[in-house]
């Protein structure tokens, strides 16, 4: 490994530049804080004040408990993917990579015991947690911390807001090089990969396997598979180096009333989606395109493709599945049914005004869409999984931040940090966090909790996201070079929309060639 990587000077300048071309296109800051959010592993975000980032795994949503189902279509059945959600996707198909591994506990040995069993917290200990939450999300986080401290009176969690994800990355990198690391911090996957190049991240295997403090086999299988496999890093021999925190999934928002007026069903294939959009070329358009590498990546997956080779050394998004999607974009733009939004949140605002039938973005934006529609046109709407290719399986992009723990000279602090993470992702707490913020619960059993069921009644689209779409989420890449490559993909999308006559294959070949250089650190 090069000295350049060891010192962790991942081109911060490039990260900052990528913020301008947001992943999720409409990126995000919450309406409470106006803070910009960036995802380094799968997305960056452009500044916004209305809704959470699509690909960025967004910051806060209001999670409004007052949302009424009156403006949301209750015909959730029309949004179900072709394959039954009850059937767990197979790892052999590339969906939820590692899902089949749930049967053998993802390589863990729950209850087998570990050196962590010998650690005890017999005296007060304080742990520092760096996070990005503001407004109602920060309030929800502080409430959970208070509950945790009541359960573990010897542990004090010092939660410190650090700004955006980019800010967290910069500060953590500086702390690795100069001292002052927190005990745990929010992080995207590529952040963690960079941090661990300096061997500062605490692997979680011993904690998960611990007889006294670990997770049971039942616990492990209760997590949606993507949230385990997404945090096992192939670059580091599959070690579990982070744990889920703020998770969301790419969804398709649709105007149910407009589809009904046109005699259309919710499209399940990309071919049906293009045909449906072409019915709307007048004042109401079919699709407001948010330039977002995460949406492109989801389309590659759902067309049966892969983003990168198995050895993580060669991009593959320029193969036929990606080309097919980019050609679809060009076709829709030519027909006049689709257009690129001018600025962040234009897609959400046009949707709320009844001026566009389809948008695509993060499930964390549900409460924002609900609020915007309620204030504007007041029509029936819902969400569905993104379309898939003919013969391909339902699949979408999963994204959002995780929590990583850092090594210290105190086994007690390391254990305290793990206990907080374990508590935060327990069934009742992940349900509480989801309803309060709009992020998805990371456990299946949370969907059966009273608090989540109550939110299902208030916001039916939330129920669709949790119970029908979330299980089909798949993480994006996190290897070094991902961030630059996202920009190249988004540039290709922009060029295709600006001049739909361009060769989609060539645009993606050029993006992949640049991306391959980024993978090599060039």
Short mmCIF file of C-alpha atoms in Angstrom, two decimals:
data_model
loop_
_atom_site.label_atom_id
_atom_site.label_comp_id
_atom_site.label_asym_id
_atom_site.label_seq_id
_atom_site.Cartn_x
_atom_site.Cartn_y
_atom_site.Cartn_z
CA UNK A 1 0.00 0.00 0.00
CA UNK A 2 1.39 3.36 -0.96
CA UNK A 3 2.52 5.96 1.53
CA UNK A 4 0.03 8.28 -0.09
CA UNK A 5 -2.83 6.02 0.97
CA UNK A 6 -1.38 5.44 4.42
CA UNK A 7 -1.42 9.12 5.17
CA UNK A 8 -5.05 9.21 4.14
CA UNK A 9 -4.86 12.19 1.87
CA UNK A 10 -7.78 11.01 -0.24
CA UNK A 11 -8.21 13.92 -2.60
CA UNK A 12 -10.39 16.04 -0.37
CA UNK A 13 -10.43 18.66 -3.08
CA UNK A 14 -12.06 16.12 -5.38
CA UNK A 15 -14.64 15.28 -2.75
CA UNK A 16 -15.46 18.95 -2.38
CA UNK A 17 -15.75 19.34 -6.13
CA UNK A 18 -18.00 16.32 -6.33
CA UNK A 19 -20.39 17.94 -3.89
CA UNK A 20 -21.30 20.30 -6.70
CA UNK A 21 -22.46 17.42 -8.87
CA UNK A 22 -24.40 15.71 -6.19
CA UNK A 23 -25.17 12.15 -5.94
CA UNK A 24 -28.73 12.01 -5.47
CA UNK A 25 -28.70 14.99 -7.61
CA UNK A 26 -30.99 16.75 -5.34
CA UNK A 27 -29.06 16.53 -2.36
CA UNK A 28 -29.73 17.50 0.88
CA UNK A 29 -29.72 19.39 3.71
CA UNK A 30 -32.55 19.31 6.01
CA UNK A 31 -35.02 22.09 6.15
CA UNK A 32 -34.13 22.48 9.79
CA UNK A 33 -30.45 23.07 9.33
CA UNK A 34 -29.64 23.74 5.74
CA UNK A 35 -26.53 21.61 6.18
CA UNK A 36 -25.23 19.94 3.04
CA UNK A 37 -24.72 16.20 3.15
CA UNK A 38 -22.19 14.20 1.16
CA UNK A 39 -21.76 10.50 0.59
CA UNK A 40 -18.24 9.64 -0.32
CA UNK A 41 -18.75 6.01 -1.09
CA UNK A 42 -21.88 6.17 -3.13
CA UNK A 43 -22.81 9.79 -3.44
CA UNK A 44 -22.09 13.38 -2.92
CA UNK A 45 -24.74 15.98 -2.35
CA UNK A 46 -25.58 19.34 -3.68
CA UNK A 47 -26.85 22.03 -1.36
CA UNK A 48 -30.56 22.08 -0.76
CA UNK A 49 -33.02 23.20 1.82
CA UNK A 50 -36.08 21.12 1.12
CA UNK A 51 -35.50 17.42 0.95
CA UNK A 52 -33.02 14.72 1.76
CA UNK A 53 -30.47 13.60 -0.74
CA UNK A 54 -31.36 10.85 -3.09
CA UNK A 55 -28.10 9.05 -3.34
CA UNK A 56 -26.57 10.57 -0.30
CA UNK A 57 -28.52 8.56 2.14
CA UNK A 58 -29.79 11.83 3.19
CA UNK A 59 -29.89 13.78 6.32
CA UNK A 60 -33.00 14.56 8.19
CA UNK A 61 -36.54 14.12 7.21
CA UNK A 62 -39.21 15.39 9.49
CA UNK A 63 -40.84 12.03 9.98
CA UNK A 64 -43.99 13.98 10.62
CA UNK A 65 -46.41 12.12 12.79
CA UNK A 66 -49.20 14.32 11.52
CA UNK A 67 -49.00 13.07 7.95
CA UNK A 68 -52.42 12.12 6.66
CA UNK A 69 -53.06 9.21 4.36
CA UNK A 70 -55.70 11.21 2.55
CA UNK A 71 -53.27 12.49 -0.05
CA UNK A 72 -51.40 9.25 -0.46
CA UNK A 73 -52.67 6.45 -2.61
CA UNK A 74 -53.50 3.42 -0.54
CA UNK A 75 -53.29 1.17 -3.57
CA UNK A 76 -49.90 -0.08 -2.50
CA UNK A 77 -50.47 -3.33 -4.28
CA UNK A 78 -49.91 -1.63 -7.61
CA UNK A 79 -46.38 -0.78 -6.54
CA UNK A 80 -45.31 -4.28 -5.69
CA UNK A 81 -42.42 -5.71 -7.67
CA UNK A 82 -43.09 -8.58 -9.99
CA UNK A 83 -41.34 -11.04 -7.72
CA UNK A 84 -42.94 -11.68 -4.38
CA UNK A 85 -41.36 -9.60 -1.61
CA UNK A 86 -41.90 -12.51 0.73
CA UNK A 87 -39.28 -14.50 -1.09
CA UNK A 88 -35.79 -13.55 0.00
CA UNK A 89 -33.67 -12.52 -3.00
CA UNK A 90 -30.87 -14.90 -3.80
CA UNK A 91 -27.23 -13.99 -3.58
CA UNK A 92 -26.68 -16.04 -6.72
CA UNK A 93 -28.65 -13.48 -8.70
CA UNK A 94 -26.60 -10.60 -7.37
CA UNK A 95 -29.49 -9.24 -5.30
CA UNK A 96 -28.69 -8.47 -1.70
CA UNK A 97 -25.24 -9.91 -2.13
CA UNK A 98 -24.66 -12.27 0.73
CA UNK A 99 -28.35 -12.78 1.53
CA UNK A 100 -28.00 -16.53 1.16
CA UNK A 101 -25.19 -16.28 3.70
CA UNK A 102 -27.73 -15.32 6.35
CA UNK A 103 -28.31 -19.02 6.96
CA UNK A 104 -24.74 -19.37 8.20
CA UNK A 105 -24.73 -16.02 10.00
CA UNK A 106 -22.57 -14.14 7.50
CA UNK A 107 -19.42 -15.87 8.69
CA UNK A 108 -19.90 -14.87 12.35
CA UNK A 109 -20.00 -17.31 15.25
CA UNK A 110 -22.65 -15.83 17.54
CA UNK A 111 -22.30 -16.97 21.13
CA UNK A 112 -18.96 -18.64 20.48
CA UNK A 113 -17.24 -16.29 22.88
CA UNK A 114 -14.36 -13.87 22.40
CA UNK A 115 -11.78 -11.86 24.37
CA UNK A 116 -14.44 -9.18 24.78
CA UNK A 117 -16.16 -11.45 27.31
CA UNK A 118 -13.36 -10.61 29.76
CA UNK A 119 -14.06 -6.87 29.64
CA UNK A 120 -16.41 -5.21 32.12
CA UNK A 121 -17.49 -1.62 32.65
CA UNK A 122 -17.35 -1.27 36.43
CA UNK A 123 -16.62 2.45 36.56
CA UNK A 124 -17.97 5.49 34.68
CA UNK A 125 -16.70 5.80 31.12
CA UNK A 126 -17.36 8.50 28.53
CA UNK A 127 -17.38 7.92 24.78
CA UNK A 128 -17.39 10.59 22.07
CA UNK A 129 -19.68 10.20 19.07
CA UNK A 130 -19.25 12.40 15.98
CA UNK A 131 -22.43 12.81 13.94
CA UNK A 132 -24.14 14.97 11.29
CA UNK A 133 -27.68 15.18 12.64
CA UNK A 134 -29.51 18.48 13.18
CA UNK A 135 -32.99 19.70 13.98
CA UNK A 136 -35.59 17.05 14.74
CA UNK A 137 -33.09 14.33 13.90
CA UNK A 138 -30.66 15.60 16.51
CA UNK A 139 -33.51 15.72 19.01
CA UNK A 140 -34.37 12.10 18.21
CA UNK A 141 -30.72 11.07 18.55
CA UNK A 142 -30.33 12.82 21.91
CA UNK A 143 -33.50 11.15 23.17
CA UNK A 144 -32.15 7.72 22.25
CA UNK A 145 -28.81 8.54 23.90
CA UNK A 146 -30.63 9.52 27.09
CA UNK A 147 -32.54 6.23 27.05
CA UNK A 148 -29.31 4.32 26.53
CA UNK A 149 -27.64 6.08 29.45
CA UNK A 150 -30.54 5.16 31.70
CA UNK A 151 -29.99 1.52 30.79
CA UNK A 152 -26.19 1.80 31.15
CA UNK A 153 -25.61 4.39 33.91
CA UNK A 154 -21.83 3.86 33.80
CA UNK A 155 -21.66 4.98 30.16
CA UNK A 156 -21.94 8.59 29.04
CA UNK A 157 -22.27 9.28 25.33
CA UNK A 158 -20.92 12.68 24.35
CA UNK A 159 -22.61 13.39 21.01
CA UNK A 160 -20.82 16.06 18.98
CA UNK A 161 -22.22 17.55 15.79
CA UNK A 162 -19.43 17.87 13.20
CA UNK A 163 -21.20 19.39 10.19
CA UNK A 164 -21.63 17.57 6.90
CA UNK A 165 -20.28 14.14 6.05
CA UNK A 166 -17.46 15.85 4.18
CA UNK A 167 -16.67 17.80 7.35
CA UNK A 168 -16.65 14.59 9.37
CA UNK A 169 -14.31 12.99 6.86
CA UNK A 170 -11.88 15.90 6.93
CA UNK A 171 -11.87 16.12 10.72
CA UNK A 172 -11.42 12.37 11.14
CA UNK A 173 -8.59 12.31 8.64
CA UNK A 174 -6.90 15.15 10.50
CA UNK A 175 -7.39 13.32 13.80
CA UNK A 176 -5.89 10.13 12.40
CA UNK A 177 -2.82 12.06 11.34
CA UNK A 178 -2.63 14.38 14.35
CA UNK A 179 -4.55 12.80 17.21
CA UNK A 180 -7.93 13.31 18.82
CA UNK A 181 -10.03 10.59 17.24
CA UNK A 182 -13.54 10.10 18.64
CA UNK A 183 -14.59 6.70 19.93
CA UNK A 184 -17.15 6.30 17.16
CA UNK A 185 -18.30 8.33 14.17
CA UNK A 186 -20.75 8.28 11.30
CA UNK A 187 -19.07 7.29 8.05
CA UNK A 188 -19.77 6.15 4.54
CA UNK A 189 -18.13 2.98 3.32
CA UNK A 190 -15.36 4.67 1.36
CA UNK A 191 -14.51 6.75 4.43
CA UNK A 192 -14.06 3.56 6.41
CA UNK A 193 -11.88 2.03 3.71
CA UNK A 194 -9.62 5.06 3.87
CA UNK A 195 -9.54 5.13 7.68
CA UNK A 196 -8.62 1.46 7.88
CA UNK A 197 -5.67 1.98 5.56
CA UNK A 198 -4.11 3.48 8.70
CA UNK A 199 -5.32 0.50 10.81
CA UNK A 200 -7.37 2.65 13.19
CA UNK A 201 -10.82 1.07 12.78
CA UNK A 202 -12.06 -1.44 15.34
CA UNK A 203 -13.25 -4.70 13.70
CA UNK A 204 -16.53 -5.88 15.19
CA UNK A 205 -16.24 -9.66 14.91
CA UNK A 206 -15.21 -10.17 18.55
CA UNK A 207 -18.12 -8.06 19.73
CA UNK A 208 -20.69 -9.80 17.54
CA UNK A 209 -19.41 -13.24 18.60
CA UNK A 210 -19.22 -12.35 22.29
CA UNK A 211 -21.21 -14.59 24.61
CA UNK A 212 -21.90 -11.69 27.00
CA UNK A 213 -22.29 -8.72 24.67
CA UNK A 214 -22.81 -10.09 21.17
CA UNK A 215 -25.61 -10.71 18.74
CA UNK A 216 -27.50 -13.97 18.50
CA UNK A 217 -28.04 -15.88 15.29
CA UNK A 218 -31.63 -14.68 15.44
CA UNK A 219 -30.44 -11.09 15.73
CA UNK A 220 -28.17 -11.42 12.72
CA UNK A 221 -30.91 -12.86 10.57
CA UNK A 222 -33.31 -10.15 11.69
CA UNK A 223 -31.24 -7.45 9.98
CA UNK A 224 -32.01 -6.85 6.33
CA UNK A 225 -29.12 -8.70 4.63
CA UNK A 226 -27.80 -5.64 2.82
CA UNK A 227 -27.06 -3.91 6.13
CA UNK A 228 -24.71 -6.69 7.18
CA UNK A 229 -22.98 -7.35 3.87
CA UNK A 230 -22.64 -3.64 3.13
CA UNK A 231 -20.48 -3.29 6.23
CA UNK A 232 -18.23 -6.27 5.54
CA UNK A 233 -15.26 -4.95 3.58
CA UNK A 234 -13.84 -7.21 0.88
CA UNK A 235 -10.83 -4.90 0.72
CA UNK A 236 -10.04 -5.97 4.30
CA UNK A 237 -10.76 -9.69 4.13
CA UNK A 238 -14.47 -9.24 4.74
CA UNK A 239 -14.07 -7.70 8.19
CA UNK A 240 -17.10 -5.99 9.72
CA UNK A 241 -15.75 -2.45 10.08
CA UNK A 242 -18.97 -0.48 10.49
CA UNK A 243 -22.63 -0.90 11.39
CA UNK A 244 -25.84 0.56 9.87
CA UNK A 245 -27.00 3.97 11.06
CA UNK A 246 -28.96 6.19 8.62
CA UNK A 247 -30.26 3.97 5.84
CA UNK A 248 -32.55 4.65 2.91
CA UNK A 249 -33.36 3.19 -0.48
CA UNK A 250 -33.90 4.49 -4.01
CA UNK A 251 -37.61 4.58 -4.86
CA UNK A 252 -39.81 5.72 -7.73
CA UNK A 253 -42.33 8.41 -6.75
CA UNK A 254 -45.46 8.45 -8.90
CA UNK A 255 -48.64 10.49 -9.29
CA UNK A 256 -51.36 7.87 -8.96
CA UNK A 257 -54.12 10.19 -10.18
CA UNK A 258 -52.32 11.05 -13.42
CA UNK A 259 -51.65 7.38 -14.13
CA UNK A 260 -55.32 6.56 -13.52
CA UNK A 261 -56.46 9.38 -15.82
CA UNK A 262 -54.20 8.00 -18.57
CA UNK A 263 -55.38 4.43 -17.99
CA UNK A 264 -51.89 3.32 -16.96
CA UNK A 265 -50.60 0.91 -14.34
CA UNK A 266 -47.51 1.58 -12.24
CA UNK A 267 -44.68 0.50 -14.58
CA UNK A 268 -42.68 -2.50 -13.47
CA UNK A 269 -40.21 -2.72 -16.35
CA UNK A 270 -38.06 0.01 -17.88
CA UNK A 271 -39.84 -0.52 -21.18
CA UNK A 272 -43.18 0.11 -19.50
CA UNK A 273 -41.71 3.14 -17.74
CA UNK A 274 -40.56 4.73 -21.00
CA UNK A 275 -43.94 4.03 -22.62
CA UNK A 276 -45.81 5.53 -19.66
CA UNK A 277 -43.64 8.66 -19.65
CA UNK A 278 -44.28 9.21 -23.36
CA UNK A 279 -47.97 9.67 -22.57
CA UNK A 280 -47.04 12.96 -20.89
CA UNK A 281 -45.41 15.46 -23.25
CA UNK A 282 -47.53 18.54 -22.66
CA UNK A 283 -47.72 20.82 -19.62
CA UNK A 284 -47.40 17.71 -17.49
CA UNK A 285 -44.20 15.77 -18.19
CA UNK A 286 -43.47 12.14 -17.58
CA UNK A 287 -40.12 12.20 -15.79
CA UNK A 288 -38.07 14.92 -14.10
CA UNK A 289 -34.49 13.68 -14.28
CA UNK A 290 -32.26 14.32 -11.32
CA UNK A 291 -28.65 13.76 -12.45
CA UNK A 292 -27.62 11.16 -9.93
CA UNK A 293 -25.06 8.37 -10.18
CA UNK A 294 -27.04 6.39 -7.60
CA UNK A 295 -30.11 6.31 -9.84
CA UNK A 296 -27.92 5.28 -12.78
CA UNK A 297 -26.35 2.56 -10.63
CA UNK A 298 -29.77 1.32 -9.59
CA UNK A 299 -30.77 1.12 -13.25
CA UNK A 300 -27.64 -0.91 -14.05
CA UNK A 301 -28.48 -3.33 -11.24
CA UNK A 302 -32.14 -3.58 -12.22
CA UNK A 303 -31.22 -4.21 -15.86
CA UNK A 304 -29.23 -7.21 -14.68
CA UNK A 305 -25.79 -5.62 -14.75
CA UNK A 306 -22.85 -5.03 -12.44
CA UNK A 307 -21.08 -1.80 -11.64
CA UNK A 308 -17.61 -3.27 -11.20
CA UNK A 309 -15.72 -6.52 -11.73
CA UNK A 310 -15.54 -9.04 -8.91
CA UNK A 311 -11.93 -8.15 -8.21
CA UNK A 312 -12.97 -4.48 -7.94
CA UNK A 313 -10.39 -3.44 -10.55
CA UNK A 314 -12.49 -2.70 -13.65
CA UNK A 315 -15.73 -0.77 -14.05
CA UNK A 316 -18.53 -2.58 -15.86
CA UNK A 317 -21.32 0.00 -15.86
CA UNK A 318 -20.55 0.67 -19.55
CA UNK A 319 -21.83 -2.75 -20.54
CA UNK A 320 -25.27 -3.28 -22.07
CA UNK A 321 -27.42 -2.74 -18.91
CA UNK A 322 -25.97 0.75 -18.42
CA UNK A 323 -26.11 1.55 -22.12
CA UNK A 324 -29.76 0.49 -22.24
CA UNK A 325 -30.66 2.90 -19.45
CA UNK A 326 -28.77 5.82 -20.97
CA UNK A 327 -30.44 5.15 -24.32
CA UNK A 328 -33.81 5.16 -22.54
CA UNK A 329 -32.95 8.58 -21.10
CA UNK A 330 -32.02 9.89 -24.55
CA UNK A 331 -35.19 8.45 -26.05
CA UNK A 332 -37.42 10.10 -23.45
CA UNK A 333 -35.69 13.46 -23.78
CA UNK A 334 -36.09 13.33 -27.58
CA UNK A 335 -39.80 12.59 -27.21
CA UNK A 336 -40.30 15.60 -24.95
CA UNK A 337 -41.59 13.59 -21.98
CA UNK A 338 -38.47 13.92 -19.81
CA UNK A 339 -36.15 16.75 -18.85
CA UNK A 340 -33.23 17.49 -16.56
CA UNK A 341 -34.09 19.53 -13.48
CA UNK A 342 -32.43 22.95 -13.26
CA UNK A 343 -31.58 22.92 -9.58
CA UNK A 344 -31.86 20.81 -6.47
CA UNK A 345 -35.40 19.79 -5.50
CA UNK A 346 -36.97 20.99 -8.75
CA UNK A 347 -38.12 17.41 -9.29
CA UNK A 348 -39.82 17.28 -5.89
CA UNK A 349 -41.40 20.69 -6.36
CA UNK A 350 -42.67 19.91 -9.87
CA UNK A 351 -44.07 16.63 -8.60
CA UNK A 352 -45.86 18.41 -5.75
CA UNK A 353 -47.32 20.90 -8.24
CA UNK A 354 -48.68 18.05 -10.37
CA UNK A 355 -46.39 18.99 -13.26
CA UNK A 356 -44.51 15.70 -13.49
CA UNK A 357 -45.68 12.12 -13.07
CA UNK A 358 -42.47 10.34 -12.04
CA UNK A 359 -39.38 11.21 -10.03
CA UNK A 360 -36.75 9.00 -8.44
CA UNK A 361 -35.00 9.59 -5.16
CA UNK A 362 -34.42 8.55 -1.58
CA UNK A 363 -37.10 7.02 0.61
CA UNK A 364 -35.83 9.42 3.26
CA UNK A 365 -37.63 12.14 1.30
CA UNK A 366 -41.09 10.69 1.91
CA UNK A 367 -42.15 13.22 4.53
CA UNK A 368 -40.89 16.07 2.37
CA UNK A 369 -42.93 14.87 -0.58
CA UNK A 370 -45.94 14.44 1.69
CA UNK A 371 -45.62 17.96 3.05
CA UNK A 372 -45.05 19.48 -0.41
CA UNK A 373 -48.04 17.71 -1.96
CA UNK A 374 -50.28 18.67 0.95
CA UNK A 375 -49.38 22.32 0.47
CA UNK A 376 -49.85 22.26 -3.27
CA UNK A 377 -51.93 20.13 -5.60
CA UNK A 378 -53.17 17.51 -3.09
CA UNK A 379 -53.41 14.40 -5.22
CA UNK A 380 -52.97 10.69 -4.63
CA UNK A 381 -49.38 9.53 -4.86
CA UNK A 382 -47.19 6.66 -3.74
CA UNK A 383 -43.82 5.03 -4.26
CA UNK A 384 -42.72 1.82 -5.93
CA UNK A 385 -39.49 -0.02 -6.51
CA UNK A 386 -37.65 1.30 -9.56
CA UNK A 387 -38.44 -0.57 -12.80
CA UNK A 388 -36.39 -3.57 -13.87
CA UNK A 389 -35.30 -4.96 -17.21
CA UNK A 390 -37.14 -7.72 -19.04
CA UNK A 391 -36.28 -10.97 -17.30
CA UNK A 392 -34.29 -9.22 -14.58
CA UNK A 393 -35.07 -9.38 -10.87
CA UNK A 394 -36.46 -6.46 -8.85
CA UNK A 395 -33.56 -4.57 -7.30
CA UNK A 396 -32.72 -1.03 -6.25
CA UNK A 397 -29.95 1.03 -4.70
CA UNK A 398 -29.46 1.01 -0.96
CA UNK A 399 -27.54 3.84 0.60
CA UNK A 400 -27.00 5.84 3.77
CA UNK A 401 -24.47 6.37 6.51
CA UNK A 402 -23.01 3.87 8.95
CA UNK A 403 -21.21 4.07 12.29
CA UNK A 404 -17.59 3.04 12.64
CA UNK A 405 -15.69 2.48 15.91
CA UNK A 406 -12.07 3.48 16.43
CA UNK A 407 -9.39 1.61 18.33
CA UNK A 408 -8.33 3.10 21.65
CA UNK A 409 -6.18 2.21 24.63
CA UNK A 410 -9.33 1.52 26.64
CA UNK A 411 -11.12 -1.81 26.19
CA UNK A 412 -13.91 -0.34 28.32
CA UNK A 413 -14.46 2.54 25.88
CA UNK A 414 -14.43 0.17 22.93
CA UNK A 415 -17.01 -2.04 24.63
CA UNK A 416 -19.14 0.97 25.58
CA UNK A 417 -19.11 2.11 21.97
CA UNK A 418 -20.24 -1.30 20.78
CA UNK A 419 -23.01 -1.45 23.37
CA UNK A 420 -24.35 1.86 22.13
CA UNK A 421 -24.31 0.68 18.51
CA UNK A 422 -26.01 -2.57 19.51
CA UNK A 423 -28.66 -0.65 21.44
CA UNK A 424 -29.23 1.83 18.60
CA UNK A 425 -29.94 -0.99 16.15
CA UNK A 426 -32.21 -3.00 18.45
CA UNK A 427 -35.76 -3.56 17.21
CA UNK A 428 -37.54 -0.97 19.35
CA UNK A 429 -34.90 1.70 18.92
CA UNK A 430 -34.49 1.36 15.15
CA UNK A 431 -38.27 1.60 14.91
CA UNK A 432 -38.27 4.73 17.05
CA UNK A 433 -35.45 6.28 15.01
CA UNK A 434 -37.13 5.46 11.70
CA UNK A 435 -40.46 7.04 12.56
CA UNK A 436 -38.81 10.13 14.04
CA UNK A 437 -36.45 10.77 11.11
CA UNK A 438 -37.74 9.07 7.98
CA UNK A 439 -34.79 6.71 7.70
CA UNK A 440 -35.62 3.03 7.31
CA UNK A 441 -35.62 0.57 10.22
CA UNK A 442 -32.70 -1.82 9.79
CA UNK A 443 -34.46 -4.84 11.32
CA UNK A 444 -37.34 -6.84 9.89
CA UNK A 445 -39.09 -7.17 13.25
CA UNK A 446 -39.29 -3.38 13.52
CA UNK A 447 -41.96 -3.44 10.82
CA UNK A 448 -44.20 -5.28 13.31
CA UNK A 449 -43.72 -2.73 16.08
CA UNK A 450 -46.67 -0.58 17.10
CA UNK A 451 -44.82 2.67 16.42
CA UNK A 452 -43.96 1.68 12.85
CA UNK A 453 -47.42 0.28 12.16
CA UNK A 454 -48.93 3.57 13.31
CA UNK A 455 -46.72 5.41 10.81
CA UNK A 456 -47.82 2.98 8.10
CA UNK A 457 -51.39 4.20 8.62
CA UNK A 458 -50.35 7.85 8.48
CA UNK A 459 -48.02 7.56 5.50
CA UNK A 460 -48.79 4.54 3.28
CA UNK A 461 -45.79 5.25 1.05
CA UNK A 462 -43.57 4.66 4.09
CA UNK A 463 -45.12 1.21 4.45
CA UNK A 464 -44.32 0.41 0.82
CA UNK A 465 -40.71 1.52 1.31
CA UNK A 466 -40.24 -0.49 4.50
CA UNK A 467 -42.11 -3.70 3.70
CA UNK A 468 -41.92 -4.00 -0.09
CA UNK A 469 -38.85 -2.15 -1.36
CA UNK A 470 -36.18 -2.16 1.34
CA UNK A 471 -35.40 -5.86 1.05
CA UNK A 472 -34.39 -5.39 -2.58
CA UNK A 473 -31.74 -2.79 -1.80
CA UNK A 474 -28.16 -3.36 -2.89
CA UNK A 475 -25.16 -1.24 -1.91
CA UNK A 476 -23.04 0.66 -4.39
CA UNK A 477 -19.28 0.42 -4.66
CA UNK A 478 -16.95 1.82 -2.01
CA UNK A 479 -13.47 1.18 -3.40
CA UNK A 480 -11.00 3.98 -3.89
CA UNK A 481 -11.86 5.78 -7.12
CA UNK A 482 -15.62 5.48 -6.59
CA UNK A 483 -16.12 9.15 -5.84
CA UNK A 484 -14.37 10.39 -8.98
CA UNK A 485 -16.19 7.80 -11.06
CA UNK A 486 -19.55 9.02 -9.83
CA UNK A 487 -18.71 12.38 -11.37
CA UNK A 488 -17.79 10.73 -14.68
CA UNK A 489 -21.13 8.88 -14.74
CA UNK A 490 -23.06 12.03 -13.98
CA UNK A 491 -21.16 13.89 -16.69
CA UNK A 492 -22.17 11.18 -19.18
CA UNK A 493 -25.82 11.52 -18.16
CA UNK A 494 -25.66 15.30 -18.54
CA UNK A 495 -24.09 15.04 -22.00
CA UNK A 496 -26.70 12.49 -23.12
CA UNK A 497 -29.53 14.79 -22.07
CA UNK A 498 -27.93 17.88 -23.61
CA UNK A 499 -27.52 16.07 -26.95
CA UNK A 500 -29.64 12.89 -27.11
CA UNK A 501 -28.15 12.02 -30.49
CA UNK A 502 -24.83 11.11 -28.88
CA UNK A 503 -23.67 7.49 -28.75
CA UNK A 504 -24.64 6.26 -25.29
CA UNK A 505 -22.10 3.45 -25.43
CA UNK A 506 -19.25 5.85 -26.20
CA UNK A 507 -20.27 8.21 -23.41
CA UNK A 508 -20.16 5.38 -20.90
CA UNK A 509 -16.98 3.89 -22.33
CA UNK A 510 -15.29 7.25 -21.83
CA UNK A 511 -16.62 7.48 -18.27
CA UNK A 512 -15.46 3.93 -17.49
CA UNK A 513 -11.99 4.61 -18.91
CA UNK A 514 -11.59 7.63 -16.65
CA UNK A 515 -13.00 5.63 -13.78
CA UNK A 516 -10.52 2.82 -14.31
CA UNK A 517 -7.71 5.34 -14.02
CA UNK A 518 -9.24 6.56 -10.76
CA UNK A 519 -9.31 2.97 -9.49
CA UNK A 520 -5.57 2.81 -10.12
CA UNK A 521 -5.01 6.06 -8.25
CA UNK A 522 -4.09 7.99 -11.40
#
